[in-house]
Amino acid sequence: MTPDLDIARHFVQEVRPPPGRILLVGVTGAHLYGFPSPDSDIDLKGLHLAPTRDVLGLKSVPDTHDVTAMHESIEHDLTTHEVGWALRALLKGNGNLLERIASPLQVFETEAVTELKELLPQLISRRVHAHYAGFFRQTCRFFDREPQAKTLLYSIRVALTGLHVLQTGEVQPHLPTLAEHFGFPEVDAVIEAKRTGREKALLSPEAAAPLRRRWPELEEALKLAFAKTSLPDEAPGREAADAWLVKVRRRDLEAT
């Protein structure tokens, strides 16, 4: 179930555009992770560039553009962040920003997509552990409160993505690929239930048990991966990211 990128593009450009120039918008969520349901919304996460004159002047520049709305009978969940804010968060280890830049499902093919993908390996550090370990614990709590198949899959996905980043320095958010690599065949039945059911369908305790009982194993694996990772303490590409941002803002200022 590949999302209609033309409809998504129209939504972002014409229906609910961000307050600035669009740099990138990647499809994330269940479509990227490999377990969309027929009624899944389209998660669109991106970066926008606020007008440079506004950034330099006294105008208040919002960090976040966040909107959820129906378009062409499909729910679109769009969040974009101003690129300066986003780069600072990325350097602190924000995995959500890593994944939106790395997403192979890009709604727009812009120069910024290419440039940021090239910069991305320099913007990853061991700081990502805090993001993925924290997100993993949060999704586990969410599942215990409301046992949706979606939430259980999210818990496994985020832990395995965190492990993969810490071990390789590469971003891999696709759960079926991760499950095969790390030996989690238990996800297959839950993915199938999610793909053929509804987005917020509940999961029985019996169906959830094979994956849920592996949570402690994932918790320990994340700790061990953090201890052994060869990732640097701080992202080495801070100066490169700063130079890129200055270049982009200058280019925008010269065009106005």
Tab-separated table of C-alpha atoms in Angstrom:
chain	number	residue	atom	x	y	z
A	1	MET	CA	0.000	0.000	0.000
A	2	THR	CA	2.098	2.874	-1.297
A	3	PRO	CA	0.649	6.303	-0.483
A	4	ASP	CA	-0.366	8.579	-3.359
A	5	LEU	CA	2.474	11.087	-3.397
A	6	ASP	CA	0.685	13.330	-5.906
A	7	ILE	CA	-2.228	13.822	-3.503
A	8	ALA	CA	0.194	14.359	-0.624
A	9	ARG	CA	2.153	16.888	-2.676
A	10	HIS	CA	-0.994	18.858	-3.469
A	11	PHE	CA	-1.969	18.858	0.203
A	12	VAL	CA	1.387	20.244	1.287
A	13	GLN	CA	1.732	22.807	-1.492
A	14	GLU	CA	-1.816	24.046	-1.922
A	15	VAL	CA	-4.041	23.011	0.967
A	16	ARG	CA	-1.979	23.449	4.157
A	17	PRO	CA	1.460	24.801	3.140
A	18	PRO	CA	4.087	25.511	5.815
A	19	PRO	CA	5.095	29.112	6.594
A	20	GLY	CA	8.125	29.252	4.319
A	21	ARG	CA	9.856	27.432	1.488
A	22	ILE	CA	9.519	23.656	1.543
A	23	LEU	CA	12.893	21.945	1.742
A	24	LEU	CA	11.744	18.373	2.153
A	25	VAL	CA	8.724	16.335	3.180
A	26	GLY	CA	9.215	12.635	3.779
A	27	VAL	CA	6.539	9.997	4.307
A	28	THR	CA	6.992	8.409	7.741
A	29	GLY	CA	4.693	6.382	10.009
A	30	ALA	CA	3.206	3.026	9.098
A	31	HIS	CA	3.824	3.420	5.350
A	32	LEU	CA	7.554	3.865	5.913
A	33	TYR	CA	7.736	1.263	8.674
A	34	GLY	CA	6.151	-1.445	6.507
A	35	PHE	CA	2.805	-2.057	8.196
A	36	PRO	CA	0.108	0.322	6.858
A	37	SER	CA	-3.540	-0.574	7.259
A	38	PRO	CA	-6.129	0.142	4.551
A	39	ASP	CA	-7.361	3.099	6.643
A	40	SER	CA	-3.942	4.419	7.701
A	41	ASP	CA	-3.415	8.158	7.460
A	42	ILE	CA	-0.411	9.565	5.622
A	43	ASP	CA	2.273	10.829	8.001
A	44	LEU	CA	4.196	13.657	6.359
A	45	LYS	CA	7.178	15.072	8.228
A	46	GLY	CA	9.479	17.689	6.799
A	47	LEU	CA	11.579	20.816	6.985
A	48	HIS	CA	10.757	24.322	5.810
A	49	LEU	CA	12.865	27.444	5.490
A	50	ALA	CA	11.388	30.549	7.090
A	51	PRO	CA	11.945	33.722	5.020
A	52	THR	CA	15.467	34.870	5.851
A	53	ARG	CA	14.348	38.493	6.225
A	54	ASP	CA	11.971	37.353	8.957
A	55	VAL	CA	14.716	35.415	10.734
A	56	LEU	CA	17.023	38.445	10.644
A	57	GLY	CA	14.350	40.916	11.654
A	58	LEU	CA	11.920	41.265	14.530
A	59	LYS	CA	9.188	38.963	13.264
A	60	SER	CA	8.390	35.898	15.308
A	61	VAL	CA	9.268	32.806	13.287
A	62	PRO	CA	7.362	29.666	14.367
A	63	ASP	CA	9.451	26.529	14.817
A	64	THR	CA	6.654	24.120	13.939
A	65	HIS	CA	3.872	23.796	11.376
A	66	ASP	CA	1.505	21.043	12.522
A	67	VAL	CA	-1.831	20.180	10.911
A	68	THR	CA	-4.066	17.139	10.497
A	69	ALA	CA	-6.843	17.303	7.899
A	70	MET	CA	-8.775	15.251	5.389
A	71	HIS	CA	-7.846	15.663	1.722
A	72	GLU	CA	-9.197	13.540	-1.131
A	73	SER	CA	-10.833	11.277	1.486
A	74	ILE	CA	-7.446	10.560	3.072
A	75	GLU	CA	-6.302	11.887	6.432
A	76	HIS	CA	-3.002	13.734	6.139
A	77	ASP	CA	-0.895	14.376	9.238
A	78	LEU	CA	1.662	17.041	8.340
A	79	THR	CA	4.421	18.387	10.566
A	80	THR	CA	7.295	20.522	9.351
A	81	HIS	CA	9.959	22.273	11.394
A	82	GLU	CA	11.959	25.358	10.570
A	83	VAL	CA	15.280	24.050	9.369
A	84	GLY	CA	17.412	25.930	11.929
A	85	TRP	CA	15.448	24.441	14.810
A	86	ALA	CA	15.526	21.043	13.115
A	87	LEU	CA	19.301	20.956	12.661
A	88	ARG	CA	19.873	21.878	16.292
A	89	ALA	CA	17.516	19.070	17.388
A	90	LEU	CA	19.164	16.655	14.976
A	91	LEU	CA	22.587	17.354	16.460
A	92	LYS	CA	21.123	16.531	19.885
A	93	GLY	CA	20.146	13.057	18.660
A	94	ASN	CA	16.541	13.466	17.519
A	95	GLY	CA	15.746	10.248	15.652
A	96	ASN	CA	12.498	11.546	14.185
A	97	LEU	CA	14.473	14.094	12.190
A	98	LEU	CA	16.967	11.460	11.080
A	99	GLU	CA	14.131	9.342	9.733
A	100	ARG	CA	12.336	12.089	7.828
A	101	ILE	CA	15.540	13.057	6.027
A	102	ALA	CA	16.505	9.433	5.341
A	103	SER	CA	12.999	8.440	4.177
A	104	PRO	CA	13.084	6.953	0.652
A	105	LEU	CA	9.509	8.216	0.200
A	106	GLN	CA	10.133	11.916	-0.440
A	107	VAL	CA	7.167	13.983	-1.594
A	108	PHE	CA	9.442	16.634	-3.141
A	109	GLU	CA	12.712	16.197	-4.979
A	110	THR	CA	14.631	19.314	-4.005
A	111	GLU	CA	18.295	20.214	-3.848
A	112	ALA	CA	17.973	20.268	-0.074
A	113	VAL	CA	16.964	16.587	-0.011
A	114	THR	CA	20.176	15.613	-1.799
A	115	GLU	CA	22.384	17.899	0.280
A	116	LEU	CA	20.912	16.849	3.622
A	117	LYS	CA	21.141	13.144	2.773
A	118	GLU	CA	24.835	13.675	2.006
A	119	LEU	CA	25.312	15.495	5.332
A	120	LEU	CA	23.334	12.992	7.391
A	121	PRO	CA	26.160	10.542	8.286
A	122	GLN	CA	28.053	13.461	9.866
A	123	LEU	CA	25.049	14.450	11.982
A	124	ILE	CA	24.653	11.140	13.834
A	125	SER	CA	26.173	10.568	17.269
A	126	ARG	CA	25.662	8.272	20.249
A	127	ARG	CA	23.120	10.841	21.453
A	128	VAL	CA	20.525	8.944	19.389
A	129	HIS	CA	20.419	6.307	22.131
A	130	ALA	CA	18.450	8.581	24.453
A	131	HIS	CA	15.848	9.186	21.740
A	132	TYR	CA	15.318	5.555	20.764
A	133	ALA	CA	15.510	4.105	24.279
A	134	GLY	CA	13.096	6.741	25.570
A	135	PHE	CA	10.694	6.311	22.678
A	136	PHE	CA	10.798	2.527	23.152
A	137	ARG	CA	9.822	2.782	26.827
A	138	GLN	CA	7.071	5.261	25.969
A	139	THR	CA	5.492	3.010	23.324
A	140	CYS	CA	5.611	0.070	25.733
A	141	ARG	CA	3.649	2.117	28.277
A	142	PHE	CA	1.171	3.198	25.596
A	143	PHE	CA	0.598	-0.420	24.600
A	144	ASP	CA	-0.061	-1.495	28.170
A	145	ARG	CA	-2.705	1.241	28.453
A	146	GLU	CA	-4.342	0.471	25.104
A	147	PRO	CA	-3.126	-2.737	23.415
A	148	GLN	CA	-3.260	-1.776	19.735
A	149	ALA	CA	-1.361	-3.827	17.167
A	150	LYS	CA	0.001	-0.531	15.824
A	151	THR	CA	1.560	0.425	19.156
A	152	LEU	CA	3.154	-2.969	19.717
A	153	LEU	CA	4.730	-2.832	16.255
A	154	TYR	CA	5.930	0.704	16.948
A	155	SER	CA	7.656	-0.481	20.133
A	156	ILE	CA	9.596	-3.180	18.283
A	157	ARG	CA	10.307	-0.938	15.295
A	158	VAL	CA	11.748	1.926	17.307
A	159	ALA	CA	13.972	-0.375	19.378
A	160	LEU	CA	15.345	-2.172	16.320
A	161	THR	CA	15.895	1.084	14.436
A	162	GLY	CA	17.823	2.398	17.437
A	163	LEU	CA	19.921	-0.768	17.565
A	164	HIS	CA	20.678	-0.521	13.863
A	165	VAL	CA	21.762	3.117	14.084
A	166	LEU	CA	23.985	2.470	17.099
A	167	GLN	CA	25.596	-0.564	15.465
A	168	THR	CA	26.031	0.736	11.914
A	169	GLY	CA	25.485	4.513	11.877
A	170	GLU	CA	22.757	3.981	9.280
A	171	VAL	CA	19.024	4.697	9.535
A	172	GLN	CA	16.725	1.751	8.775
A	173	PRO	CA	13.078	2.272	9.799
A	174	HIS	CA	11.488	-0.611	7.810
A	175	LEU	CA	10.312	-3.194	10.338
A	176	PRO	CA	10.147	-6.296	8.088
A	177	THR	CA	13.774	-5.677	7.060
A	178	LEU	CA	14.840	-5.083	10.661
A	179	ALA	CA	12.953	-8.123	11.941
A	180	GLU	CA	14.675	-10.390	9.448
A	181	HIS	CA	18.085	-8.951	10.295
A	182	PHE	CA	17.712	-9.143	14.083
A	183	GLY	CA	15.712	-12.380	14.262
A	184	PHE	CA	12.221	-11.261	15.198
A	185	PRO	CA	9.930	-13.586	13.181
A	186	GLU	CA	7.176	-12.947	15.745
A	187	VAL	CA	6.391	-9.632	14.042
A	188	ASP	CA	5.058	-11.344	10.903
A	189	ALA	CA	1.679	-12.311	12.352
A	190	VAL	CA	1.123	-8.906	13.943
A	191	ILE	CA	2.133	-7.095	10.747
A	192	GLU	CA	-0.290	-9.227	8.768
A	193	ALA	CA	-3.081	-8.443	11.238
A	194	LYS	CA	-2.273	-4.741	10.984
A	195	ARG	CA	-2.101	-4.724	7.172
A	196	THR	CA	-5.441	-6.491	6.793
A	197	GLY	CA	-7.242	-4.843	9.704
A	198	ARG	CA	-7.933	-1.352	10.931
A	199	GLU	CA	-5.372	1.243	11.991
A	200	LYS	CA	-6.397	1.229	15.662
A	201	ALA	CA	-7.451	-2.404	16.034
A	202	LEU	CA	-6.795	-3.964	19.435
A	203	LEU	CA	-4.643	-7.036	19.908
A	204	SER	CA	-5.498	-9.944	22.173
A	205	PRO	CA	-3.077	-10.805	24.999
A	206	GLU	CA	-2.380	-14.150	23.324
A	207	ALA	CA	-1.488	-12.519	19.997
A	208	ALA	CA	0.681	-9.893	21.698
A	209	ALA	CA	2.565	-12.221	24.048
A	210	PRO	CA	5.316	-13.485	21.672
A	211	LEU	CA	6.515	-9.933	20.973
A	212	ARG	CA	5.742	-8.398	24.338
A	213	ARG	CA	7.875	-10.943	26.180
A	214	ARG	CA	10.898	-9.774	24.144
A	215	TRP	CA	10.734	-6.214	25.497
A	216	PRO	CA	13.337	-6.847	28.278
A	217	GLU	CA	15.679	-8.321	25.671
A	218	LEU	CA	15.361	-5.175	23.564
A	219	GLU	CA	15.923	-2.947	26.591
A	220	GLU	CA	19.189	-4.730	27.360
A	221	ALA	CA	20.226	-4.802	23.702
A	222	LEU	CA	19.886	-1.021	23.470
A	223	LYS	CA	22.035	-0.578	26.601
A	224	LEU	CA	24.711	-2.905	25.223
A	225	ALA	CA	24.670	-1.241	21.801
A	226	PHE	CA	25.125	2.152	23.464
A	227	ALA	CA	28.087	0.850	25.451
A	228	LYS	CA	29.738	-0.663	22.373
A	229	THR	CA	28.824	1.844	19.659
A	230	SER	CA	31.597	3.374	17.587
A	231	LEU	CA	29.511	6.498	17.030
A	232	PRO	CA	31.148	9.673	18.334
A	233	ASP	CA	29.976	11.397	21.493
A	234	GLU	CA	29.059	14.466	19.437
A	235	ALA	CA	28.093	14.693	15.783
A	236	PRO	CA	31.196	15.685	13.787
A	237	GLY	CA	29.229	17.613	11.186
A	238	ARG	CA	28.146	20.632	13.242
A	239	GLU	CA	30.314	23.073	11.275
A	240	ALA	CA	29.267	21.532	7.960
A	241	ALA	CA	25.594	21.836	8.941
A	242	ASP	CA	26.138	25.440	10.003
A	243	ALA	CA	27.834	26.282	6.693
A	244	TRP	CA	25.033	24.619	4.748
A	245	LEU	CA	22.349	26.524	6.647
A	246	VAL	CA	24.115	29.857	6.122
A	247	LYS	CA	24.385	29.087	2.396
A	248	VAL	CA	20.683	28.261	2.150
A	249	ARG	CA	19.635	31.388	4.048
A	250	ARG	CA	21.902	33.602	1.932
A	251	ARG	CA	20.482	32.082	-1.235
A	252	ASP	CA	16.968	32.819	0.015
A	253	LEU	CA	17.855	36.397	0.947
A	254	GLU	CA	19.392	37.085	-2.458
A	255	ALA	CA	16.261	35.781	-4.174
A	256	THR	CA	13.943	38.225	-2.368
